[in-house]
XYZ file of C-alpha atoms in Angstrom:
696
model
C -0.261 0.119 0.160
C 2.372 2.661 -1.510
C 0.568 5.601 -1.744
C -3.103 7.182 -1.992
C -5.462 4.975 -4.269
C -5.940 6.568 -7.616
C -10.133 6.796 -6.970
C -9.269 9.716 -4.593
C -7.050 11.708 -6.436
C -10.008 13.976 -7.472
C -10.751 14.514 -3.891
C -7.446 15.496 -2.822
C -6.603 18.160 -5.711
C -6.474 21.858 -5.557
C -9.191 23.881 -3.935
C -9.260 26.337 -7.047
C -10.529 23.956 -9.148
C -13.155 24.188 -7.548
C -16.112 26.509 -9.228
C -16.029 30.058 -7.868
C -12.852 29.502 -6.035
C -9.472 31.613 -6.748
C -6.218 31.476 -5.039
C -7.659 34.350 -2.761
C -10.733 32.433 -1.666
C -8.649 29.500 -1.301
C -6.384 31.367 1.071
C -9.302 32.291 3.120
C -10.694 28.625 3.139
C -7.504 27.433 4.823
C -8.412 29.439 7.825
C -11.141 27.002 8.167
C -8.630 23.933 7.471
C -10.145 23.703 4.096
C -7.030 22.589 1.912
C -8.955 20.541 -0.862
C -12.380 19.508 -2.177
C -12.516 16.367 0.424
C -11.915 19.071 3.252
C -15.012 20.943 1.887
C -16.902 18.023 1.674
C -16.334 17.247 5.533
C -17.651 20.823 6.503
C -21.222 20.100 6.474
C -24.118 22.651 6.498
C -25.179 23.656 9.785
C -28.627 24.791 8.895
C -30.779 25.211 6.046
C -32.620 28.087 4.495
C -36.221 27.402 3.172
C -36.149 28.721 -0.180
C -39.453 27.114 -1.167
C -41.195 29.268 -4.256
C -44.520 31.124 -2.977
C -46.978 33.049 -5.702
C -47.242 36.012 -3.276
C -46.153 37.463 0.158
C -49.755 38.138 1.096
C -51.188 36.534 4.447
C -46.935 35.480 5.382
C -45.998 36.434 9.256
C -43.567 38.958 9.053
C -40.498 38.842 9.560
C -40.149 35.761 7.280
C -37.572 34.660 4.155
C -39.743 34.577 0.961
C -39.062 33.332 -2.356
C -41.056 34.634 -4.817
C -41.452 35.676 -8.625
C -41.835 39.440 -8.950
C -42.340 42.033 -11.946
C -40.019 44.873 -11.065
C -41.473 48.484 -10.846
C -40.135 51.780 -10.514
C -36.774 52.739 -9.039
C -36.115 55.227 -6.368
C -32.518 56.052 -5.680
C -31.058 57.228 -2.718
C -31.983 61.266 -2.136
C -28.733 61.368 0.075
C -25.048 59.616 0.419
C -25.686 56.424 2.482
C -29.497 56.468 1.863
C -31.638 53.980 0.764
C -32.375 52.723 -2.578
C -35.438 51.451 -3.499
C -37.440 49.174 -6.098
C -40.840 48.697 -6.134
C -41.687 45.006 -7.044
C -45.417 43.512 -7.325
C -45.925 39.475 -7.012
C -49.277 37.956 -7.874
C -51.015 39.862 -5.585
C -49.365 42.697 -3.682
C -46.569 45.676 -3.912
C -43.388 45.408 -1.902
C -40.119 47.307 -1.973
C -36.239 45.910 -2.584
C -34.376 48.013 -0.891
C -30.650 48.788 -1.066
C -27.995 50.760 1.352
C -25.298 52.125 -1.043
C -26.734 50.998 -3.541
C -25.562 51.810 -7.213
C -28.150 53.064 -9.577
C -26.103 51.875 -12.548
C -25.542 48.242 -11.589
C -29.299 48.343 -10.319
C -31.099 49.291 -13.487
C -28.858 46.521 -15.414
C -29.612 43.986 -13.003
C -33.483 44.620 -12.665
C -34.828 46.676 -15.566
C -38.244 48.261 -15.229
C -40.883 45.366 -16.460
C -38.625 42.476 -16.125
C -39.624 39.495 -14.268
C -37.458 38.415 -11.653
C -36.700 35.272 -8.543
C -36.139 37.272 -5.331
C -35.754 35.695 -1.963
C -34.492 37.178 1.268
C -35.590 38.149 4.325
C -39.060 40.330 4.728
C -39.903 42.702 7.244
C -42.358 45.279 7.942
C -41.523 48.633 7.826
C -43.702 51.676 8.652
C -46.486 49.499 7.694
C -44.778 48.550 3.917
C -43.194 45.341 3.597
C -39.647 45.557 2.481
C -36.916 42.834 1.699
C -33.448 44.878 2.445
C -30.575 43.176 0.487
C -32.029 40.368 -1.015
C -30.098 36.923 -0.894
C -30.950 36.428 -4.137
C -32.292 38.215 -7.389
C -32.088 35.966 -10.744
C -33.652 36.079 -14.095
C -36.502 33.146 -14.478
C -34.434 31.129 -16.856
C -31.428 31.152 -13.737
C -34.170 30.773 -11.149
C -33.125 26.680 -11.134
C -29.980 27.604 -9.299
C -31.703 27.908 -5.834
C -32.715 25.267 -4.527
C -35.626 24.698 -2.269
C -34.042 24.028 0.694
C -30.548 26.317 0.440
C -28.001 24.466 2.845
C -26.564 27.091 5.603
C -22.285 26.547 5.844
C -20.030 27.984 8.342
C -17.803 30.708 6.657
C -14.579 32.641 7.548
C -13.685 36.209 6.699
C -13.723 36.741 2.817
C -16.190 33.524 2.048
C -19.940 34.112 1.311
C -22.377 31.485 1.567
C -22.801 31.838 -2.606
C -19.146 30.711 -2.632
C -19.531 27.924 -0.568
C -22.761 26.565 -1.988
C -21.202 26.644 -5.103
C -17.898 25.062 -4.493
C -19.295 22.276 -1.945
C -21.466 21.417 -5.864
C -18.584 21.254 -7.436
C -17.197 18.936 -4.948
C -20.135 16.769 -5.197
C -19.831 16.562 -8.883
C -16.222 14.516 -8.136
C -17.735 11.869 -5.772
C -17.228 8.362 -7.264
C -18.767 5.545 -5.546
C -16.408 3.996 -3.150
C -16.520 0.227 -2.226
C -18.489 -0.007 1.417
C -16.225 -0.489 4.233
C -18.996 -0.501 7.162
C -19.795 -3.835 8.128
C -23.020 -4.885 5.654
C -25.187 -6.337 8.789
C -24.533 -2.550 10.811
C -25.332 -0.873 7.623
C -28.553 -2.913 6.876
C -29.460 -2.561 10.885
C -29.493 1.439 10.552
C -30.666 1.443 7.497
C -27.721 4.190 5.999
C -26.882 5.170 2.308
C -23.803 4.497 0.966
C -20.755 7.023 1.192
C -21.509 8.761 -1.668
C -25.378 9.290 -1.702
C -24.693 10.032 2.082
C -22.169 12.996 1.248
C -24.991 14.182 -1.222
C -27.666 14.115 1.020
C -26.100 16.114 4.140
C -25.431 18.866 1.489
C -28.401 18.606 0.195
C -30.363 18.714 3.630
C -34.583 19.013 2.546
C -35.562 20.194 6.319
C -33.738 20.483 9.614
C -34.702 17.198 10.403
C -31.977 16.129 8.109
C -29.264 18.051 10.223
C -30.492 16.296 13.230
C -27.491 13.639 14.491
C -29.356 10.834 13.942
C -30.115 11.623 10.520
C -29.470 8.950 8.516
C -27.060 10.724 6.131
C -25.249 12.009 9.093
C -25.076 9.290 11.058
C -23.375 7.150 8.467
C -20.548 9.944 7.913
C -20.357 10.432 11.732
C -19.553 6.390 11.909
C -16.732 6.911 8.809
C -14.803 8.946 11.011
C -15.058 7.204 14.080
C -14.534 3.894 12.329
C -11.230 5.295 10.821
C -9.931 6.094 14.165
C -10.904 3.150 15.881
C -9.407 0.897 13.020
C -5.983 2.822 13.218
C -6.115 1.996 17.299
C -6.971 -1.492 16.358
C -4.077 -1.601 13.982
C -1.713 -0.082 16.399
C -3.274 -2.908 19.530
C -2.781 -5.567 16.707
C 1.371 -4.380 16.316
C 1.735 -3.918 20.134
C 0.292 -7.386 20.909
C 2.242 -9.008 18.108
C 5.367 -7.929 20.094
C 6.571 -10.557 22.133
C 4.425 -11.214 25.192
C 5.887 -12.867 27.950
C 3.630 -15.587 29.624
C 3.047 -14.943 33.587
C 0.841 -17.427 35.399
C -0.184 -16.905 38.801
C -0.226 -19.610 41.351
C -2.281 -17.890 44.092
C 0.298 -18.318 46.604
C 1.173 -14.592 47.764
C -2.045 -13.134 46.795
C -3.586 -15.701 48.831
C -1.730 -14.307 52.004
C -2.551 -10.762 51.153
C -6.626 -11.674 50.731
C -6.347 -13.283 54.311
C -4.216 -10.199 55.700
C -7.085 -7.662 54.908
C -9.889 -6.720 57.036
C -12.517 -7.059 54.192
C -13.148 -8.834 50.984
C -12.337 -7.257 48.013
C -15.753 -5.741 46.109
C -17.338 -7.643 43.074
C -15.627 -5.228 40.658
C -12.390 -5.528 42.041
C -12.554 -9.605 41.809
C -13.484 -9.250 38.322
C -11.015 -6.828 37.328
C -8.213 -9.103 38.967
C -9.419 -11.784 37.069
C -9.058 -10.291 33.919
C -5.597 -8.773 34.483
C -4.721 -12.532 35.697
C -5.781 -13.771 32.281
C -4.125 -11.159 30.361
C -0.764 -11.859 32.261
C -0.914 -15.571 31.378
C -1.403 -15.066 27.698
C 1.304 -15.063 25.315
C 0.177 -11.735 24.361
C 1.294 -8.418 25.562
C -1.302 -7.118 27.930
C -2.308 -3.513 27.324
C -5.089 -2.927 29.634
C -6.546 0.320 31.276
C -7.681 0.329 34.905
C -10.544 2.664 35.650
C -11.853 3.380 39.013
C -13.181 6.159 40.734
C -11.746 8.033 43.789
C -11.189 5.548 46.436
C -12.654 2.577 44.548
C -9.494 0.306 45.419
C -7.487 0.408 42.184
C -4.047 0.349 44.506
C -5.327 -3.481 45.574
C -5.808 -4.646 41.950
C -2.619 -2.908 41.030
C -0.849 -4.883 43.824
C -2.547 -8.243 43.412
C -1.581 -7.766 39.387
C 2.335 -7.384 40.631
C 2.236 -10.525 42.770
C 1.202 -12.277 40.041
C 4.586 -11.164 38.163
C 6.627 -12.154 41.501
C 4.578 -15.680 41.321
C 5.602 -16.475 37.984
C 9.107 -16.185 38.842
C 9.753 -12.255 37.790
C 9.135 -8.718 38.743
C 7.098 -6.087 38.924
C 7.240 -2.059 38.751
C 4.861 0.282 39.511
C 5.104 4.231 38.631
C 3.451 7.321 39.819
C 3.634 10.744 38.335
C 5.520 12.668 41.538
C 7.950 11.156 44.027
C 5.315 12.115 46.664
C 2.606 9.985 45.082
C 5.584 7.208 44.983
C 6.301 7.464 48.359
C 2.614 6.968 48.962
C 2.237 3.784 47.035
C 5.081 2.592 48.507
C 3.968 3.181 52.095
C 0.555 1.618 51.217
C 1.729 -1.314 49.501
C 4.375 -2.025 52.271
C 2.561 -3.589 54.935
C 0.684 -5.909 52.384
C 3.938 -7.067 50.862
C 5.375 -7.846 53.865
C 2.046 -10.271 54.376
C 3.253 -11.631 50.982
C 7.055 -12.207 52.519
C 7.908 -10.017 48.851
C 10.356 -7.331 48.853
C 9.383 -4.093 47.904
C 11.929 -1.422 47.196
C 11.332 2.619 46.152
C 13.273 4.147 43.819
C 12.986 7.951 42.942
C 15.174 10.843 41.399
C 16.172 11.233 45.232
C 18.143 8.314 45.801
C 22.216 9.221 44.876
C 25.087 7.882 45.202
C 25.968 4.440 47.286
C 21.987 3.792 48.436
C 21.354 4.101 44.622
C 23.876 1.556 43.315
C 23.057 -0.895 45.852
C 19.331 -0.469 45.008
C 20.296 -0.992 41.199
C 22.727 -4.261 41.852
C 19.939 -5.862 43.739
C 17.128 -5.108 41.050
C 19.656 -6.393 38.430
C 20.136 -9.839 40.582
C 16.293 -9.743 41.025
C 16.389 -9.775 44.719
C 13.852 -6.689 44.461
C 10.586 -8.212 43.695
C 8.527 -4.980 43.366
C 9.687 -1.708 42.562
C 7.796 1.372 43.052
C 9.447 4.429 41.866
C 9.003 7.764 39.592
C 9.642 7.945 35.697
C 13.174 7.724 37.210
C 13.060 3.964 36.787
C 13.235 4.557 32.965
C 17.005 6.076 33.451
C 19.625 4.247 31.684
C 21.192 2.617 34.485
C 18.129 0.709 35.699
C 18.068 -3.026 34.372
C 15.541 -5.453 35.768
C 16.426 -9.414 36.142
C 13.449 -10.223 34.592
C 10.763 -7.635 34.481
C 6.926 -8.901 33.791
C 4.570 -6.169 34.299
C 4.734 -2.545 34.579
C 1.935 -0.048 36.316
C 1.577 3.403 35.519
C -0.395 5.234 37.694
C -0.999 8.613 36.091
C -3.018 10.878 38.405
C -4.721 13.262 35.506
C -1.562 12.916 33.284
C -2.629 11.058 30.135
C 0.285 8.289 29.890
C 0.291 7.761 26.043
C 3.438 9.117 26.002
C 4.568 6.629 28.595
C 2.895 3.731 27.396
C 5.013 4.263 23.809
C 8.389 4.730 25.930
C 7.579 1.370 27.477
C 7.235 -0.325 24.372
C 10.596 1.685 22.926
C 12.179 0.094 25.720
C 11.702 -3.372 24.162
C 10.339 -4.452 27.641
C 7.990 -7.284 26.573
C 6.417 -6.538 30.226
C 2.650 -6.335 30.205
C 1.424 -2.909 30.872
C -1.605 -2.219 33.014
C -2.593 1.542 33.272
C -4.354 2.811 36.087
C -6.302 6.161 36.039
C -8.577 7.780 39.071
C -10.432 10.040 36.378
C -13.573 8.116 35.800
C -13.766 8.996 32.064
C -17.496 8.768 29.999
C -17.436 5.466 27.886
C -17.226 7.010 24.450
C -14.327 9.304 25.473
C -12.571 6.268 27.395
C -12.973 4.773 23.735
C -11.704 7.561 21.533
C -8.795 8.042 24.177
C -7.585 4.396 25.011
C -9.195 2.972 22.080
C -5.844 0.967 21.761
C -6.447 -0.907 25.439
C -8.808 -3.119 27.236
C -10.594 -1.657 29.851
C -11.544 -2.728 33.805
C -13.721 -0.683 35.597
C -13.912 -0.648 39.208
C -17.516 0.838 40.137
C -18.264 -0.174 43.248
C -16.605 1.170 46.583
C -15.137 -0.590 49.133
C -17.122 -0.942 52.718
C -16.348 1.609 55.424
C -16.239 4.595 53.529
C -18.574 7.254 54.445
C -20.441 9.215 51.751
C -19.039 13.096 52.247
C -20.981 15.833 52.560
C -21.303 18.695 50.238
C -22.349 21.968 50.533
C -22.645 24.882 48.108
C -22.002 28.231 49.882
C -21.632 31.525 48.509
C -18.245 33.477 48.819
C -19.938 35.962 50.886
C -20.046 33.709 54.181
C -16.638 32.987 54.065
C -15.995 34.212 57.715
C -18.863 31.321 58.941
C -16.775 29.023 56.807
C -13.279 30.086 58.587
C -15.178 30.038 61.971
C -16.374 26.511 61.433
C -12.537 25.694 60.124
C -11.477 27.008 63.662
C -14.035 24.450 65.661
C -12.821 21.748 63.396
C -8.967 21.923 64.246
C -10.028 22.359 67.778
C -11.373 19.135 67.966
C -8.334 17.932 66.047
C -9.084 17.480 62.322
C -7.479 18.624 59.236
C -8.612 20.638 56.048
C -7.607 21.240 52.434
C -8.192 24.643 51.056
C -8.109 25.086 47.232
C -7.313 28.528 45.829
C -8.733 28.446 42.100
C -6.431 29.062 38.635
C -7.674 32.541 38.817
C -5.461 33.999 35.985
C -3.425 32.971 32.871
C -0.436 33.241 34.898
C 0.688 31.404 37.917
C 1.787 34.736 39.313
C -1.598 35.395 39.830
C -2.826 32.680 41.028
C 0.340 32.607 43.183
C -0.831 36.220 44.527
C -4.436 34.926 45.182
C -3.091 31.905 47.326
C -0.532 33.755 49.374
C -3.601 36.613 50.128
C -6.106 33.411 51.596
C -2.622 31.678 53.143
C -1.933 35.303 55.138
C -5.713 35.564 55.776
C -6.381 32.108 57.336
C -2.597 32.251 59.137
C -3.770 35.803 60.805
C -6.840 33.936 62.078
C -6.137 30.708 62.780
C -2.540 31.468 64.164
C 0.920 30.939 63.313
C 2.560 27.251 62.045
C -1.317 26.241 61.646
C -1.732 27.233 57.938
C 1.024 25.817 55.366
C 1.044 26.680 51.144
C 1.999 24.967 48.599
C 1.861 26.051 44.778
C 3.350 25.321 41.154
C 6.192 27.729 41.549
C 8.010 26.195 44.795
C 11.209 24.261 44.361
C 10.154 20.958 44.782
C 12.149 20.240 48.339
C 9.902 23.082 49.886
C 6.738 21.394 48.428
C 7.610 18.267 49.861
C 8.345 19.969 53.207
C 4.886 21.414 52.984
C 3.261 18.374 52.223
C 5.340 16.371 55.170
C 4.334 19.294 57.781
C 0.457 18.193 56.336
C 0.837 15.018 56.292
C 2.150 14.396 59.991
C -0.538 17.106 61.410
C 2.151 19.352 62.046
C 0.173 21.779 60.292
C -3.580 21.904 60.368
C -4.550 23.838 56.977
C -3.318 23.344 53.910
C -3.722 25.734 51.461
C -3.006 24.346 47.801
C -3.133 26.249 44.254
C -2.572 23.296 42.047
C -5.286 20.402 42.399
C -2.373 17.891 41.362
C -0.103 18.346 44.359
C -3.042 17.299 46.181
C -2.892 13.490 45.636
C -1.556 12.481 49.216
C -3.581 10.164 50.994
C -4.003 12.098 54.516
C -6.968 10.233 56.403
C -7.335 12.947 59.333
C -7.936 15.761 56.727
C -11.852 15.871 56.573
C -12.665 19.157 55.442
C -12.147 20.352 51.660
C -12.751 24.026 51.189
C -12.582 24.554 47.651
C -12.942 28.620 46.886
C -14.677 29.592 43.535
C -15.815 26.072 42.555
C -17.700 27.535 39.600
C -14.868 27.499 37.446
C -13.297 24.340 37.945
C -14.468 21.201 35.470
C -16.856 18.942 37.398
C -14.650 15.561 36.940
C -11.873 17.792 38.512
C -13.977 18.926 41.717
C -15.069 15.539 42.311
C -11.678 14.549 41.725
C -10.973 16.790 44.516
C -13.809 15.889 47.192
C -12.173 12.708 46.720
C -9.123 13.737 48.861
C -11.188 13.652 52.158
C -13.362 10.895 53.353
C -10.380 8.379 53.385
C -10.600 7.869 57.365
C -13.667 6.627 59.237
C -14.734 10.170 60.305
C -17.613 12.080 58.361
C -15.926 14.416 56.119
C -17.342 17.521 54.400
C -16.846 19.463 51.118
C -17.516 23.096 50.787
C -18.173 24.217 47.505
C -17.705 28.052 47.601
C -18.944 30.286 44.387
C -19.092 33.704 43.545
C -22.758 35.093 43.394
C -24.345 35.557 40.786
C -23.772 32.100 39.313
C -24.536 31.215 35.937
C -27.788 28.579 35.303
C -24.755 26.355 33.871
C -22.962 26.583 37.044
C -25.393 26.317 39.548
C -26.511 23.132 37.645
C -22.616 21.557 37.578
C -22.598 22.298 41.640
C -25.958 20.602 42.241
C -24.500 17.175 40.082
C -22.074 17.099 42.854
C -24.143 17.881 45.626
C -26.368 14.991 44.480
C -23.826 12.498 43.048
C -21.066 10.617 44.846
C -20.692 8.485 41.049
C -17.704 9.777 39.577
C -18.990 7.927 36.321
C -22.288 9.943 36.540
C -20.689 13.220 37.074
C -18.556 12.480 34.052
C -21.146 11.766 31.775
C -22.869 15.024 32.871
C -19.858 16.877 32.279
C -19.579 15.631 28.732
C -22.954 16.523 28.056
C -22.673 20.230 29.581
C -19.406 20.755 28.381
C -18.289 19.166 25.247
C -15.651 16.635 25.201
C -12.951 18.905 24.435
C -13.405 21.264 27.529
C -13.915 18.201 29.792
C -10.078 17.050 29.791
C -8.592 19.802 27.982
C -8.340 19.280 24.473
C -5.100 20.673 24.098
C -3.340 17.916 26.298
C -5.972 15.731 26.096
C -4.655 13.509 22.862
C -8.614 13.497 22.105
C -8.425 13.456 17.915
C -10.650 16.368 16.689
C -13.566 15.291 14.276
C -15.258 16.787 11.449
C -18.484 15.442 11.485
C -18.858 13.013 14.627
C -20.178 14.473 17.660
C -18.727 12.732 20.853
C -21.348 13.789 22.732
C -24.605 13.042 20.766
C -23.214 9.808 18.609
C -21.473 8.437 21.983
C -22.877 4.751 21.173
C -21.742 5.028 17.657
C -18.053 4.739 19.183
C -18.483 1.561 20.652
C -19.514 -0.217 17.490
C -17.109 1.289 15.785
C -14.563 0.068 18.078
C -15.727 -3.531 18.235
C -16.697 -3.590 14.314
C -12.740 -2.459 14.020
C -11.361 -5.329 15.978
C -13.406 -7.655 14.335
C -12.444 -6.584 10.700
C -8.717 -7.147 11.744
C -9.605 -10.246 13.451
C -10.468 -11.790 10.209
C -8.165 -9.569 7.585
C -5.663 -8.775 9.627
C -3.329 -7.485 6.736
C -6.660 -5.480 5.139
C -6.237 -7.404 1.963
C -9.711 -8.768 1.267
C -12.689 -6.805 -0.016
C -13.529 -5.103 3.108
C -10.053 -4.525 4.120
C -9.118 -2.992 1.019
C -12.421 -0.693 0.967
C -11.009 -0.139 4.812
C -7.680 1.338 3.018
C -9.448 3.344 1.039
C -11.426 5.210 4.136
C -7.785 5.295 5.936
C -6.765 7.361 3.194
C -10.040 9.286 2.850
C -9.824 10.312 6.453
C -5.866 10.891 6.543
C -5.069 8.205 8.685
C -1.878 7.281 6.932
C -0.238 6.871 10.074
C -2.121 3.643 10.387
C -0.324 1.933 7.247
C 2.837 1.702 9.230
C 0.942 -1.067 11.394
C -0.309 -2.929 8.908
C 1.016 -5.987 10.022
C 2.589 -7.457 6.978
C 2.017 -11.149 8.517
């Protein structure tokens, strides 16, 4: 498959081959990311204008768009500069006026000679009791009237491009369409009653009414599916080549796992057991595991991770668990240590802080295989770190999408199984777009013994009340997080906000009671502030960045979030999950600055009502859209031209299973449908997919 198939050449030609587009307009269209006829076809109309013909405007409710045949009457040029040029016209029953500002008489008398018949179309309004059409959209001699369809599509425009230009160019692009072989599973096409690709394109650009613009209109749904299918096919190819890379079979004996389970004060939840079974089965196969473990805050991912690491050890190998920061690595280490001791397994911590002789000793032990489980930051990937027999790598990515880390692991030539853990509940459609190359296990139950966190929504005007509530809590020996918002674009502004709040609380609550953590601090100071809070020396921790707060402090039972209305729902849910980790009742106070917009109020209410991260994430997706939800800039989410992840979410899952099924039957995409799918991949500019197509 060396290059683009010939059947697609016309669609990837120059834009200025289309009617009405010169070099200048082509430059303007590039602003809309439209560079070829194909791009123009993928810019579907977003609305439709009813241009059905009428005999007369009599009886119309004005204002309204009307299309009617008229006889041109008298011209009344403007009396003064900037005034209106008026032409009286008559339809089958009544008179009205065409009005032009800055109208040039010579041009208008040539266009509309008195006594001529014309088709006019535009918005009619009543002005001083007279019906007027100001700057009609169309004035055509009757022999050209067929140029206006009954329903005219309305396109997104950019500076220097008119509806007329877009309409004409799109019509030209539609003429380039050829019938392409069908790449969608025939059963799926039949079930949804979808048109073929060419027909769908034609229908999408020739809507017969508003219902044709709906996301579920057959032509639109089909074109959206094409995009999702091409995306999932690329991910499935990545998965296929990833799985072909040598996997290691690690078979569990259950010897170590059973010791840990016996030492636990409770039984794992059904969801945890299911996830452990899925992971154990993956590790036993000779294909490389690439699994995502998605669990809500407090759903017990750590236990599942430990069980997976024990499978590696039971099979005679080693496991590694990586966290994004030293603090989180330290915390994993402390959480896992008592359990590893129960199992009689050697667990060690390696971070960038290990220096000199100590580091050398750890590295030697690791290479000999004396260390069975290593916990660390990305420092575990440095050149001088060698494992005796690495079987499993767990990547814990608090808020950080680990596509890069996953790739790095693969590039290290480590055939180890990979488990990515994320505490961000992502709605299924987004999880598939983001992690479509992975298999997903979901933890959707909470372990016993956790009390729900009480959530209250309070205006910032009641700040003093909140602070005195805090004072009582501190007297009772409890601790509190106080999160300041990221107000400005600059961290410096955020800093001043946090410092002001810090000074204010320190003044009220006393010296040495309040700590501060922000993004600008040197790591050592940050660690010191965190440690002081963890040990209970400081009672209140003021923090700007959410990220630092991944710490587990069971004694912290209050979370105050200032300006909660400007945080994302998923983010607020994450923050709230930092309290309620001990047995005491915990509270989360969402402070907002009045007045609150309707959207803002609804978002905060969702949080007050629900503790279910997945349900919150679905709401977030509906309210804010996909890009916003995880910050498109860093989310690695694909940008789709037609598909709408919010409204067409169910199609994503179908596209994934269809793509995987096609590859299972035809790994090299050489069969009839496989070759059709190659055309689709070229059409969707997924050329990177071709590097992944298996040669065998």
